[in-house]
Amino acid sequence: MYILGIETSCDETSAAIVQDGRSVLSNVVTSSLAFHKKYGGVVPEIAFRKQLETIALVADCALKEADIKLKDIRLISVTSGPGLLGSLLVGISFAKALSLSLKIPLLGVDHIYSHIYANFLNCSVIKMPFVALVISGGHTSLFYIKDFARIKVLGSTQDDACGEAFDKVARILQLGYPGGPLIERLSEKGDPRSIRFSCSNTEKPLNFSFSGIKTAVLYYVKHNLDTRYSILDTRKKRESRIQDPGSKVADIAASFQETVINTLIKKSLLACQLKKVKRLVVGGGVAANNRLRERFHQETAKVGIKCYFPTAALCMDNAAMVAGLGYQLFKRGDSSDLSLAAQLD
Ligand code: KG4
Ligand code: ZN
């Protein structure tokens, strides 16, 4: 069974063809990132205008790459939320139009759950139940999953999402946007133990808080680096900051990154312990971070927990994960109709 997935929750426009919910035949992703960079974050108005321009072309590419025709599709699975309203509506409207004209069933799926499902693509089955950690630009949550129709939230961020903290710290360090990959690169040249940052405690142990550490980095920079920094810095100067080995900026990035990773590991292990499970599944854009992946594998192995990550490409927003999750839910009898609406959160 061929499923067409559509994902337009943020700045990406993606379409994918997935067979039987598991094997990815194509996964085309385009992004309007280049148009947002100068604003230091995603501008919703720009995002959905670019998505309107590209969605049909991207879907066409996905069909061509998978070497199948529209008439071969048996299900259209589309991200219905959470995300940016205008962006979600582009994907949902496109999916509805296709579903109506081709008489193919339609299903709206949750973007966050599809990040977890990315672990099930192109690989062997992961036994349930398991604990899942989703770390993305908009969300940070721990879940207990018996199956994809029964997902229990164990904890969530009380303020900033984990990826958002990477993006904000990168902005403070004037590295550029999106911040995650830039902080990761810079951290390789820094000492993660050089500065003592910490993530704020939360009343509920499985919740997260990242706004405190972001502010701590801001004050650290103000007190220690301000004179060397100017908002008028050129791109070349910013680049040299990333290249500069052993710099104080690299130490800040590495110490911040390590503290966030330690917190994520500590809470994930606690969730596994409380739910008595030995499987931890991680997804979302921040899960592409190599240092994080390495540390999670090390720490989970010490306590006999098996840890799963999607490939780096499948950690990012993509339509294959949407198609795959849609297939599993459709098999259970779920479907949507033309009243499908965008869910903002
Ligand atoms: O899941 P995603 O592609 O979009 C959302 O659903 O939000 O995640 C994007 C987030 C951004 O905040 C970005 O900075 C972060 O993931 N990110 C990373 C890395 N690559 C992307 N964070 C840390 N290290 C990375 N290598
Ligand atoms: Zn995402």
mmCIF file of C-alpha atoms and ligand atoms in Angstrom:
data_model
loop_
_atom_site.group_PDB
_atom_site.id
_atom_site.type_symbol
_atom_site.label_atom_id
_atom_site.label_comp_id
_atom_site.label_asym_id
_atom_site.label_seq_id
_atom_site.Cartn_x
_atom_site.Cartn_y
_atom_site.Cartn_z
ATOM 1 C CA MET A 1 0.000 0.000 0.000
ATOM 2 C CA TYR A 2 1.413 3.396 -1.043
ATOM 3 C CA ILE A 3 0.858 6.381 1.258
ATOM 4 C CA LEU A 4 1.449 10.010 0.293
ATOM 5 C CA GLY A 5 2.653 12.076 3.271
ATOM 6 C CA ILE A 6 2.465 15.887 3.392
ATOM 7 C CA GLU A 7 4.282 18.002 5.997
ATOM 8 C CA THR A 8 4.095 21.812 6.145
ATOM 9 C CA SER A 9 4.021 22.639 9.863
ATOM 10 C CA CYS A 10 6.905 25.164 9.908
ATOM 11 C CA ASP A 11 9.323 26.374 7.220
ATOM 12 C CA GLU A 12 9.649 23.052 5.368
ATOM 13 C CA THR A 13 7.500 21.850 2.496
ATOM 14 C CA SER A 14 7.777 18.095 2.275
ATOM 15 C CA ALA A 15 6.072 15.233 0.451
ATOM 16 C CA ALA A 16 6.939 11.545 0.676
ATOM 17 C CA ILE A 17 5.835 8.171 -0.589
ATOM 18 C CA VAL A 18 6.040 5.405 2.000
ATOM 19 C CA GLN A 19 5.115 1.794 1.350
ATOM 20 C CA ASP A 20 3.175 -0.099 4.041
ATOM 21 C CA GLY A 21 4.129 2.466 6.661
ATOM 22 C CA ARG A 22 7.769 1.395 6.783
ATOM 23 C CA SER A 23 9.786 1.698 3.629
ATOM 24 C CA VAL A 24 10.523 5.168 2.352
ATOM 25 C CA LEU A 25 10.397 5.307 -1.455
ATOM 26 C CA SER A 26 10.863 9.073 -1.602
ATOM 27 C CA ASN A 27 11.078 11.917 0.902
ATOM 28 C CA VAL A 28 11.398 15.347 -0.738
ATOM 29 C CA VAL A 29 12.059 18.262 1.633
ATOM 30 C CA THR A 30 12.426 21.911 0.647
ATOM 31 C CA SER A 31 12.809 24.790 3.064
ATOM 32 C CA SER A 32 12.288 28.537 2.967
ATOM 33 C CA LEU A 33 15.037 28.908 5.588
ATOM 34 C CA ALA A 34 17.186 31.159 3.397
ATOM 35 C CA PHE A 35 14.367 33.759 3.350
ATOM 36 C CA HIS A 36 14.077 33.811 7.169
ATOM 37 C CA LYS A 37 17.763 33.944 8.077
ATOM 38 C CA LYS A 38 18.090 37.712 8.154
ATOM 39 C CA TYR A 39 15.196 37.926 10.654
ATOM 40 C CA GLY A 40 16.849 35.432 13.054
ATOM 41 C CA GLY A 41 13.829 33.092 13.067
ATOM 42 C CA VAL A 42 10.935 31.804 10.977
ATOM 43 C CA VAL A 43 8.536 34.517 9.710
ATOM 44 C CA PRO A 44 5.124 32.786 9.372
ATOM 45 C CA GLU A 45 3.936 35.024 6.519
ATOM 46 C CA ILE A 46 7.015 34.195 4.420
ATOM 47 C CA ALA A 47 6.831 30.489 5.302
ATOM 48 C CA PHE A 48 3.298 29.872 4.077
ATOM 49 C CA ARG A 49 3.692 31.969 0.915
ATOM 50 C CA LYS A 50 6.713 29.855 -0.077
ATOM 51 C CA GLN A 51 4.798 26.679 0.778
ATOM 52 C CA LEU A 52 1.914 27.737 -1.468
ATOM 53 C CA GLU A 53 4.402 28.196 -4.300
ATOM 54 C CA THR A 54 6.133 24.840 -3.860
ATOM 55 C CA ILE A 55 3.694 22.248 -2.483
ATOM 56 C CA ALA A 56 2.409 20.901 -5.842
ATOM 57 C CA LEU A 57 5.913 20.727 -7.268
ATOM 58 C CA VAL A 58 7.278 18.946 -4.209
ATOM 59 C CA ALA A 59 4.451 16.365 -4.282
ATOM 60 C CA ASP A 60 5.120 15.793 -7.974
ATOM 61 C CA CYS A 61 8.835 15.235 -7.276
ATOM 62 C CA ALA A 62 7.983 12.721 -4.532
ATOM 63 C CA LEU A 63 5.800 10.715 -6.957
ATOM 64 C CA LYS A 64 8.459 10.803 -9.684
ATOM 65 C CA GLU A 65 11.248 9.769 -7.320
ATOM 66 C CA ALA A 66 9.182 6.854 -6.036
ATOM 67 C CA ASP A 67 8.284 6.023 -9.635
ATOM 68 C CA ILE A 68 4.564 5.744 -8.970
ATOM 69 C CA LYS A 69 1.431 7.509 -10.254
ATOM 70 C CA LEU A 70 -1.182 9.442 -8.285
ATOM 71 C CA LYS A 71 -3.709 6.670 -8.963
ATOM 72 C CA ASP A 72 -1.462 4.197 -7.060
ATOM 73 C CA ILE A 73 -1.835 6.132 -3.766
ATOM 74 C CA ARG A 74 -4.222 4.565 -1.237
ATOM 75 C CA LEU A 75 -3.995 7.108 1.600
ATOM 76 C CA ILE A 76 -3.043 10.779 2.044
ATOM 77 C CA SER A 77 -1.592 11.503 5.465
ATOM 78 C CA VAL A 78 -1.059 15.151 6.376
ATOM 79 C CA THR A 79 0.278 17.012 9.419
ATOM 80 C CA SER A 80 -2.738 18.676 11.041
ATOM 81 C CA GLY A 81 -0.774 20.242 13.924
ATOM 82 C CA PRO A 82 0.812 21.574 15.977
ATOM 83 C CA GLY A 83 2.518 24.235 13.867
ATOM 84 C CA LEU A 84 2.057 27.606 12.198
ATOM 85 C CA LEU A 85 -1.565 28.184 11.177
ATOM 86 C CA GLY A 86 -0.972 29.412 7.618
ATOM 87 C CA SER A 87 1.625 26.732 6.945
ATOM 88 C CA LEU A 88 -0.571 23.913 8.256
ATOM 89 C CA LEU A 89 -3.475 25.156 6.148
ATOM 90 C CA VAL A 90 -1.426 24.949 2.953
ATOM 91 C CA GLY A 91 -0.699 21.247 3.543
ATOM 92 C CA ILE A 92 -4.180 20.398 4.789
ATOM 93 C CA SER A 93 -5.920 22.180 1.886
ATOM 94 C CA PHE A 94 -3.650 20.504 -0.655
ATOM 95 C CA ALA A 95 -4.286 17.083 0.914
ATOM 96 C CA LYS A 96 -8.051 17.679 0.998
ATOM 97 C CA ALA A 97 -8.134 18.718 -2.663
ATOM 98 C CA LEU A 98 -6.219 15.583 -3.693
ATOM 99 C CA SER A 99 -8.344 13.352 -1.500
ATOM 100 C CA LEU A 100 -11.574 14.788 -2.916
ATOM 101 C CA SER A 101 -10.562 14.726 -6.569
ATOM 102 C CA LEU A 102 -8.954 11.267 -6.484
ATOM 103 C CA LYS A 103 -11.389 9.729 -3.963
ATOM 104 C CA ILE A 104 -8.538 8.620 -1.693
ATOM 105 C CA PRO A 105 -8.950 8.497 2.119
ATOM 106 C CA LEU A 106 -7.465 11.387 4.106
ATOM 107 C CA LEU A 107 -5.948 11.340 7.586
ATOM 108 C CA GLY A 108 -4.630 14.238 9.705
ATOM 109 C CA VAL A 109 -1.774 13.276 12.059
ATOM 110 C CA ASP A 110 0.062 14.873 14.956
ATOM 111 C CA HIS A 111 3.463 16.339 14.078
ATOM 112 C CA ILE A 112 5.070 15.476 17.425
ATOM 113 C CA TYR A 113 3.970 11.852 17.349
ATOM 114 C CA SER A 114 5.250 11.561 13.805
ATOM 115 C CA HIS A 115 8.732 12.613 15.073
ATOM 116 C CA ILE A 116 8.601 9.506 17.300
ATOM 117 C CA TYR A 117 7.392 7.388 14.397
ATOM 118 C CA ALA A 118 10.482 8.401 12.367
ATOM 119 C CA ASN A 119 12.277 5.672 14.360
ATOM 120 C CA PHE A 120 10.094 3.014 12.718
ATOM 121 C CA LEU A 121 11.006 3.923 9.137
ATOM 122 C CA ASN A 122 13.418 1.733 7.160
ATOM 123 C CA CYS A 123 14.335 -0.342 10.217
ATOM 124 C CA SER A 124 13.378 -3.338 12.311
ATOM 125 C CA VAL A 125 10.422 -3.215 14.709
ATOM 126 C CA ILE A 126 10.852 -1.566 18.131
ATOM 127 C CA LYS A 127 8.946 -3.476 20.809
ATOM 128 C CA MET A 128 6.284 -1.590 22.777
ATOM 129 C CA PRO A 129 5.812 -0.174 25.339
ATOM 130 C CA PHE A 130 8.622 2.380 25.371
ATOM 131 C CA VAL A 131 9.432 5.865 26.619
ATOM 132 C CA ALA A 132 9.827 8.535 23.913
ATOM 133 C CA LEU A 133 11.608 11.877 24.109
ATOM 134 C CA VAL A 134 10.757 14.494 21.469
ATOM 135 C CA ILE A 135 13.211 17.387 21.275
ATOM 136 C CA SER A 136 12.386 19.878 18.539
ATOM 137 C CA GLY A 137 12.294 23.590 17.886
ATOM 138 C CA GLY A 138 8.760 23.926 19.226
ATOM 139 C CA HIS A 139 8.393 21.061 21.722
ATOM 140 C CA THR A 140 10.184 19.076 24.382
ATOM 141 C CA SER A 141 8.200 16.216 25.886
ATOM 142 C CA LEU A 142 8.468 12.753 27.371
ATOM 143 C CA PHE A 143 5.821 10.158 26.492
ATOM 144 C CA TYR A 144 4.880 6.633 27.493
ATOM 145 C CA ILE A 145 3.754 4.712 24.418
ATOM 146 C CA LYS A 146 1.876 1.417 24.465
ATOM 147 C CA ASP A 147 0.869 1.919 20.846
ATOM 148 C CA PHE A 148 0.447 4.940 18.602
ATOM 149 C CA ALA A 149 -3.202 5.304 19.525
ATOM 150 C CA ARG A 150 -2.468 5.292 23.268
ATOM 151 C CA ILE A 151 0.141 7.914 24.057
ATOM 152 C CA LYS A 152 0.520 9.276 27.577
ATOM 153 C CA VAL A 153 2.354 12.549 28.229
ATOM 154 C CA LEU A 154 4.813 12.123 31.128
ATOM 155 C CA GLY A 155 6.265 15.625 31.075
ATOM 156 C CA SER A 156 6.781 18.692 28.886
ATOM 157 C CA THR A 157 8.685 21.927 28.885
ATOM 158 C CA GLN A 158 7.279 24.676 31.073
ATOM 159 C CA ASP A 159 8.838 27.426 28.968
ATOM 160 C CA ASP A 160 11.243 27.219 26.010
ATOM 161 C CA ALA A 161 11.586 24.110 23.888
ATOM 162 C CA CYS A 162 15.014 22.511 23.755
ATOM 163 C CA GLY A 163 15.691 23.483 20.094
ATOM 164 C CA GLU A 164 14.424 26.979 20.867
ATOM 165 C CA ALA A 165 17.059 27.246 23.631
ATOM 166 C CA PHE A 166 19.786 26.227 21.142
ATOM 167 C CA ASP A 167 18.470 28.856 18.713
ATOM 168 C CA LYS A 168 18.330 31.590 21.378
ATOM 169 C CA VAL A 169 21.807 30.833 22.738
ATOM 170 C CA ALA A 170 23.172 30.854 19.176
ATOM 171 C CA ARG A 171 21.602 34.269 18.764
ATOM 172 C CA ILE A 172 23.207 35.508 21.996
ATOM 173 C CA LEU A 173 26.561 34.206 20.729
ATOM 174 C CA GLN A 174 25.773 35.778 17.338
ATOM 175 C CA LEU A 175 26.351 32.569 15.435
ATOM 176 C CA GLY A 176 23.332 32.662 13.109
ATOM 177 C CA TYR A 177 20.105 30.684 12.594
ATOM 178 C CA PRO A 178 19.120 27.893 13.092
ATOM 179 C CA GLY A 179 21.331 27.627 16.129
ATOM 180 C CA GLY A 180 21.431 23.893 16.866
ATOM 181 C CA PRO A 181 23.911 22.790 14.194
ATOM 182 C CA LEU A 182 26.077 25.932 14.749
ATOM 183 C CA ILE A 183 26.308 25.327 18.502
ATOM 184 C CA GLU A 184 27.127 21.676 17.843
ATOM 185 C CA ARG A 185 29.963 22.616 15.474
ATOM 186 C CA LEU A 186 31.391 25.270 17.771
ATOM 187 C CA SER A 187 31.160 22.973 20.824
ATOM 188 C CA GLU A 188 33.627 20.543 19.260
ATOM 189 C CA LYS A 189 36.338 23.166 19.887
ATOM 190 C CA GLY A 190 35.291 24.033 23.432
ATOM 191 C CA ASP A 191 35.613 22.483 26.869
ATOM 192 C CA PRO A 192 32.177 21.281 28.103
ATOM 193 C CA ARG A 193 33.333 21.418 31.734
ATOM 194 C CA SER A 194 34.739 24.949 31.655
ATOM 195 C CA ILE A 195 31.612 26.871 32.759
ATOM 196 C CA ARG A 196 29.050 25.641 35.276
ATOM 197 C CA PHE A 197 25.592 26.237 33.820
ATOM 198 C CA SER A 198 22.491 24.443 35.064
ATOM 199 C CA CYS A 199 18.904 23.897 33.934
ATOM 200 C CA SER A 200 16.297 25.171 36.388
ATOM 201 C CA ASN A 201 14.625 22.620 38.632
ATOM 202 C CA THR A 202 10.998 21.853 37.888
ATOM 203 C CA GLU A 203 8.333 21.018 40.432
ATOM 204 C CA LYS A 204 7.333 17.921 38.459
ATOM 205 C CA PRO A 205 10.546 15.943 37.887
ATOM 206 C CA LEU A 206 9.670 14.938 34.304
ATOM 207 C CA ASN A 207 8.963 18.501 33.167
ATOM 208 C CA PHE A 208 11.658 20.646 31.561
ATOM 209 C CA SER A 209 12.724 24.275 31.817
ATOM 210 C CA PHE A 210 15.267 25.846 29.465
ATOM 211 C CA SER A 211 14.633 29.563 29.782
ATOM 212 C CA GLY A 212 16.851 29.890 32.891
ATOM 213 C CA ILE A 213 19.965 28.479 31.240
ATOM 214 C CA LYS A 214 19.419 30.747 28.231
ATOM 215 C CA THR A 215 19.371 33.772 30.579
ATOM 216 C CA ALA A 216 22.446 32.467 32.419
ATOM 217 C CA VAL A 217 24.319 32.341 29.089
ATOM 218 C CA LEU A 218 23.150 35.881 28.295
ATOM 219 C CA TYR A 219 24.526 37.227 31.612
ATOM 220 C CA TYR A 220 27.738 35.256 31.228
ATOM 221 C CA VAL A 221 28.294 36.821 27.807
ATOM 222 C CA LYS A 222 27.436 40.309 29.097
ATOM 223 C CA HIS A 223 29.933 40.019 31.941
ATOM 224 C CA ASN A 224 32.724 38.258 30.118
ATOM 225 C CA LEU A 225 32.535 38.917 26.413
ATOM 226 C CA ASP A 226 30.601 42.087 25.736
ATOM 227 C CA THR A 227 33.512 44.201 24.583
ATOM 228 C CA ARG A 228 34.433 41.746 21.858
ATOM 229 C CA TYR A 229 30.867 41.605 20.547
ATOM 230 C CA SER A 230 29.000 43.925 18.289
ATOM 231 C CA ILE A 231 25.672 43.524 16.545
ATOM 232 C CA LEU A 232 27.375 45.010 13.536
ATOM 233 C CA ASP A 233 29.617 41.953 13.214
ATOM 234 C CA THR A 234 29.846 40.781 9.647
ATOM 235 C CA ARG A 235 29.066 37.278 8.535
ATOM 236 C CA LYS A 236 32.822 36.751 8.024
ATOM 237 C CA LYS A 237 33.489 37.697 11.628
ATOM 238 C CA ARG A 238 30.769 35.312 12.832
ATOM 239 C CA GLU A 239 32.281 32.523 10.712
ATOM 240 C CA SER A 240 35.717 33.157 12.212
ATOM 241 C CA ARG A 241 34.183 32.866 15.665
ATOM 242 C CA ILE A 242 33.068 29.329 14.826
ATOM 243 C CA GLN A 243 36.489 28.481 13.340
ATOM 244 C CA ASP A 244 38.458 29.959 16.252
ATOM 245 C CA PRO A 245 39.685 26.948 18.262
ATOM 246 C CA GLY A 246 39.798 27.120 22.035
ATOM 247 C CA SER A 247 37.885 30.405 22.176
ATOM 248 C CA LYS A 248 35.771 31.438 25.155
ATOM 249 C CA VAL A 249 32.727 31.367 22.881
ATOM 250 C CA ALA A 250 33.394 27.716 22.103
ATOM 251 C CA ASP A 251 33.621 26.993 25.838
ATOM 252 C CA ILE A 252 30.253 28.679 26.424
ATOM 253 C CA ALA A 253 28.621 26.725 23.578
ATOM 254 C CA ALA A 254 30.096 23.407 24.743
ATOM 255 C CA SER A 255 29.149 23.996 28.396
ATOM 256 C CA PHE A 256 25.600 25.003 27.456
ATOM 257 C CA GLN A 257 25.172 22.013 25.138
ATOM 258 C CA GLU A 258 26.538 19.557 27.696
ATOM 259 C CA THR A 259 24.259 20.852 30.464
ATOM 260 C CA VAL A 260 21.191 20.513 28.246
ATOM 261 C CA ILE A 261 22.228 16.993 27.195
ATOM 262 C CA ASN A 262 22.793 15.982 30.845
ATOM 263 C CA THR A 263 19.321 17.217 31.797
ATOM 264 C CA LEU A 264 17.662 15.401 28.899
ATOM 265 C CA ILE A 265 19.466 12.160 29.797
ATOM 266 C CA LYS A 266 18.662 12.429 33.506
ATOM 267 C CA LYS A 267 14.925 12.959 32.903
ATOM 268 C CA SER A 268 14.673 10.319 30.191
ATOM 269 C CA LEU A 269 16.314 7.715 32.420
ATOM 270 C CA LEU A 270 14.011 8.663 35.280
ATOM 271 C CA ALA A 271 10.980 8.238 33.003
ATOM 272 C CA CYS A 272 12.210 4.768 31.949
ATOM 273 C CA GLN A 273 12.766 3.846 35.577
ATOM 274 C CA LEU A 274 9.313 5.058 36.682
ATOM 275 C CA LYS A 275 7.566 3.288 33.792
ATOM 276 C CA LYS A 276 9.803 0.207 34.180
ATOM 277 C CA VAL A 277 10.747 0.073 30.502
ATOM 278 C CA LYS A 278 14.088 -0.713 28.906
ATOM 279 C CA ARG A 279 13.512 1.055 25.584
ATOM 280 C CA LEU A 280 13.979 4.766 24.926
ATOM 281 C CA VAL A 281 13.057 6.287 21.555
ATOM 282 C CA VAL A 282 14.293 9.812 20.696
ATOM 283 C CA GLY A 283 13.126 12.107 17.862
ATOM 284 C CA GLY A 284 12.910 15.738 16.676
ATOM 285 C CA GLY A 285 15.463 18.141 15.187
ATOM 286 C CA VAL A 286 17.741 18.304 18.251
ATOM 287 C CA ALA A 287 18.111 14.505 18.093
ATOM 288 C CA ALA A 288 20.332 15.074 15.034
ATOM 289 C CA ASN A 289 23.043 16.372 17.414
ATOM 290 C CA ASN A 290 25.971 13.931 17.366
ATOM 291 C CA ARG A 291 27.266 14.694 20.855
ATOM 292 C CA LEU A 292 23.752 14.143 22.228
ATOM 293 C CA ARG A 293 23.371 10.829 20.373
ATOM 294 C CA GLU A 294 26.743 9.609 21.607
ATOM 295 C CA ARG A 295 26.055 10.560 25.242
ATOM 296 C CA PHE A 296 22.548 9.017 25.189
ATOM 297 C CA HIS A 297 23.963 5.737 23.859
ATOM 298 C CA GLN A 298 26.714 5.746 26.503
ATOM 299 C CA GLU A 299 24.461 6.520 29.467
ATOM 300 C CA THR A 300 21.567 4.230 28.506
ATOM 301 C CA ALA A 301 23.962 1.310 27.897
ATOM 302 C CA LYS A 302 25.263 1.693 31.473
ATOM 303 C CA VAL A 303 21.788 0.917 32.859
ATOM 304 C CA GLY A 304 20.750 -1.678 30.282
ATOM 305 C CA ILE A 305 18.347 0.537 28.325
ATOM 306 C CA LYS A 306 18.281 0.289 24.541
ATOM 307 C CA CYS A 307 18.192 3.694 22.922
ATOM 308 C CA TYR A 308 16.887 4.445 19.408
ATOM 309 C CA PHE A 309 17.406 7.441 17.117
ATOM 310 C CA PRO A 310 16.249 8.006 13.524
ATOM 311 C CA THR A 311 18.914 8.883 10.934
ATOM 312 C CA ALA A 312 19.846 12.582 11.151
ATOM 313 C CA ALA A 313 17.741 13.403 8.049
ATOM 314 C CA LEU A 314 14.667 11.734 9.547
ATOM 315 C CA CYS A 315 15.103 13.717 12.804
ATOM 316 C CA MET A 316 14.259 16.907 10.866
ATOM 317 C CA ASP A 317 10.765 17.789 9.701
ATOM 318 C CA ASN A 318 9.871 15.469 6.821
ATOM 319 C CA ALA A 319 6.781 13.911 5.265
ATOM 320 C CA ALA A 320 7.919 10.259 5.428
ATOM 321 C CA MET A 321 7.305 10.157 9.184
ATOM 322 C CA VAL A 322 3.826 11.627 8.582
ATOM 323 C CA ALA A 323 3.009 9.015 5.924
ATOM 324 C CA GLY A 324 4.279 6.202 8.166
ATOM 325 C CA LEU A 325 2.308 7.203 11.236
ATOM 326 C CA GLY A 326 -0.782 7.823 9.079
ATOM 327 C CA TYR A 327 -0.598 4.253 7.787
ATOM 328 C CA GLN A 328 -0.488 2.771 11.304
ATOM 329 C CA LEU A 329 -3.474 4.832 12.480
ATOM 330 C CA PHE A 330 -5.451 4.189 9.272
ATOM 331 C CA LYS A 331 -4.980 0.435 9.760
ATOM 332 C CA ARG A 332 -6.625 0.857 13.165
ATOM 333 C CA GLY A 333 -9.639 2.518 11.568
ATOM 334 C CA ASP A 334 -8.791 6.223 11.931
ATOM 335 C CA SER A 335 -9.675 8.632 9.120
ATOM 336 C CA SER A 336 -10.460 12.316 8.616
ATOM 337 C CA ASP A 337 -12.946 14.073 6.393
ATOM 338 C CA LEU A 338 -13.089 17.459 4.701
ATOM 339 C CA SER A 339 -13.807 19.130 8.041
ATOM 340 C CA LEU A 340 -10.175 18.414 9.107
ATOM 341 C CA ALA A 341 -8.866 21.576 10.787
ATOM 342 C CA ALA A 342 -5.408 22.800 11.787
ATOM 343 C CA GLN A 343 -4.530 22.121 15.440
ATOM 344 C CA LEU A 344 -2.314 24.915 16.735
ATOM 345 C CA ASP A 345 -1.079 23.038 19.842
HETATM 346 O O1 KG4 B 1 11.999 19.013 14.560
HETATM 347 P P1 KG4 B 1 12.479 20.246 13.881
HETATM 348 O O2 KG4 B 1 13.114 20.081 12.513
HETATM 349 O O3 KG4 B 1 11.332 21.307 13.752
HETATM 350 C C1 KG4 B 1 10.334 21.458 14.724
HETATM 351 O O4 KG4 B 1 9.385 20.637 14.741
HETATM 352 O O5 KG4 B 1 10.509 22.388 15.542
HETATM 353 O O6 KG4 B 1 13.537 20.931 14.880
HETATM 354 C C2 KG4 B 1 14.177 22.135 14.602
HETATM 355 C C3 KG4 B 1 15.070 22.469 15.787
HETATM 356 C C4 KG4 B 1 15.725 23.836 15.692
HETATM 357 O O7 KG4 B 1 15.526 24.509 16.914
HETATM 358 C C5 KG4 B 1 17.200 23.525 15.469
HETATM 359 O O8 KG4 B 1 18.082 24.484 16.017
HETATM 360 C C6 KG4 B 1 17.334 22.187 16.183
HETATM 361 O O9 KG4 B 1 16.132 21.509 15.891
HETATM 362 N N1 KG4 B 1 18.477 21.418 15.677
HETATM 363 C C7 KG4 B 1 19.535 21.058 16.442
HETATM 364 C C8 KG4 B 1 20.440 20.409 15.574
HETATM 365 N N2 KG4 B 1 19.891 20.377 14.315
HETATM 366 C C9 KG4 B 1 18.676 20.996 14.413
HETATM 367 N N3 KG4 B 1 19.800 21.265 17.740
HETATM 368 C C10 KG4 B 1 20.973 20.806 18.219
HETATM 369 N N4 KG4 B 1 21.895 20.196 17.450
HETATM 370 C C11 KG4 B 1 21.686 19.971 16.132
HETATM 371 N N5 KG4 B 1 22.593 19.349 15.390
HETATM 372 ZN ZN ZN B 2 9.267 18.994 13.927
#
